[in-house]
XYZ file of C-alpha atoms in Angstrom:
122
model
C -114.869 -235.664 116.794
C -114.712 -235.786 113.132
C -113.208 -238.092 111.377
C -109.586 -237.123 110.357
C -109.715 -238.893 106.819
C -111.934 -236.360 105.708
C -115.122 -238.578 105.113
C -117.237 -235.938 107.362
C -118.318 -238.357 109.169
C -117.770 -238.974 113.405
C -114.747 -241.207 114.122
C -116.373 -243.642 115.977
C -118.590 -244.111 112.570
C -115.666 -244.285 110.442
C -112.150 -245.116 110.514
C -112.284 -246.496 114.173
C -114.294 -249.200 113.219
C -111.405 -250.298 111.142
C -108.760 -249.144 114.215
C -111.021 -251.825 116.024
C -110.353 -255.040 113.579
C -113.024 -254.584 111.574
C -111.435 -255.392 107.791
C -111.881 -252.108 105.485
C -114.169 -252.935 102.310
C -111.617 -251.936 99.744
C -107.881 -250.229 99.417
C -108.762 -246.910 99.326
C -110.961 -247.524 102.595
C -107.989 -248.588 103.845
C -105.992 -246.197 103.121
C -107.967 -243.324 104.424
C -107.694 -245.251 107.544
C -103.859 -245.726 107.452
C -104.201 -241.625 106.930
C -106.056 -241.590 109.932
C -104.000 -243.783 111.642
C -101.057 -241.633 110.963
C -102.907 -238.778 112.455
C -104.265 -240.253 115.346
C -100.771 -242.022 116.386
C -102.161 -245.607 116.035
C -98.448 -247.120 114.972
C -100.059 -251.007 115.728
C -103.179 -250.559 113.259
C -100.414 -249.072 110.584
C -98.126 -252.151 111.383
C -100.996 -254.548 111.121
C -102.335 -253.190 107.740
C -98.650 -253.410 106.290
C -97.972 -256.285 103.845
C -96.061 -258.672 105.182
C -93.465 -258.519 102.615
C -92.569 -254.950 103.064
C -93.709 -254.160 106.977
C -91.219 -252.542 108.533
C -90.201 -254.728 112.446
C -91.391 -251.304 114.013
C -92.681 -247.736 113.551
C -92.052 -244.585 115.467
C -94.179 -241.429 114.495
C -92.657 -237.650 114.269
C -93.983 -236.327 117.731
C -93.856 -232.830 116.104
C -95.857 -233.873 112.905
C -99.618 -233.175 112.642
C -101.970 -234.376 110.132
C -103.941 -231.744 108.741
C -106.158 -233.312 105.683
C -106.727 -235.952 102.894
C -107.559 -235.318 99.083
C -107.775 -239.299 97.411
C -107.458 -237.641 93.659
C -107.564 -241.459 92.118
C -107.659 -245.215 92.162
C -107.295 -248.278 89.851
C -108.663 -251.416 91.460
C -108.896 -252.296 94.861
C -112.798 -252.766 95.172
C -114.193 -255.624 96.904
C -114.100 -257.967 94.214
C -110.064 -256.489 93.259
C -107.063 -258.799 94.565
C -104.601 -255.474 94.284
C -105.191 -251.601 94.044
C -103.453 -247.946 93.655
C -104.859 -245.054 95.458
C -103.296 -242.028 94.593
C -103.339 -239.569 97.375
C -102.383 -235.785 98.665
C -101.301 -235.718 102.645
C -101.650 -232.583 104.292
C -99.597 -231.656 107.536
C -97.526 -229.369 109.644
C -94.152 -229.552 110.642
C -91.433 -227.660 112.488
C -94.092 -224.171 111.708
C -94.620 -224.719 108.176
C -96.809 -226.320 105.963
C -96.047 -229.496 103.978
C -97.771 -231.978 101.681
C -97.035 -236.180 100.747
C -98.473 -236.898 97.136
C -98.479 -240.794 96.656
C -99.865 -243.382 94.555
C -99.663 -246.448 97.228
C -100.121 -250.073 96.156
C -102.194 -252.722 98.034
C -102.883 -255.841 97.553
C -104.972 -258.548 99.469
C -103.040 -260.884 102.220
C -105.807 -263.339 103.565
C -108.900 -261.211 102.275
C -107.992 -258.054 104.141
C -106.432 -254.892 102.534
C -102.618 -254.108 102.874
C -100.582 -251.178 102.112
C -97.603 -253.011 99.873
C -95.814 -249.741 98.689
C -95.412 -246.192 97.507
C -94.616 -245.976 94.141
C -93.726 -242.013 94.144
């Protein structure tokens, strides 16, 4: 199976890895695999990447929602030297028949060297 971020690569290569506790490299490697996370219905990885300050106590998906694809249009920071980054993102999915899109620009920031989605700033 492909990965559902949209790297092109299998998800057992990619985004699973990070599913399985390894830490993702920088924020926009995290957040392709929040994305995927979303679309696979992994609500712990999404509650364990959350920053502390702003993690919700628990997460329910839309059962009806389904993640169709990624476009990461830009990003400021977040590399592996970066203590915070923006990732600006489209979100592709369906929902009750129709089409629908999330454009974001989400902030992380580091909480004990590992990536963490902080917030969405619009």
């Amino acid at each position: 199976m492909r990965c559902p971020c949209g790297s092109g690569s299998p998800y057992d290569e990619c985004c699973a890895r990070y599913h399985g506790g390894e830490r993702a490299p920088t924020a926009v490697a995290l957040m392709r695999s929040r994305y995927c996370a979303f679309a696979v219905g992994d609500t712990d990885y999404l509650l364990r990447t959350w920053h502390p300050d702003t993690r919700p106590e628990a997460l329910e998906l839309e059962p009806g929602q389904r993640w169709l694809h990624l476009e990461v249009l830009s990003w400021t920071g977040g590399g592996v030297l970066d203590a915070e980054g923006e990732v600006e993102f489209r979100a592709h999915y369906r929902w009750s028949g129709g089409r629908e899109e999330l454009h974001e620009r989400s902030v992380f920031r580091r909480v004990d060297g590992a990536w963490a989605y902080v917030e969405a700033l619009g």
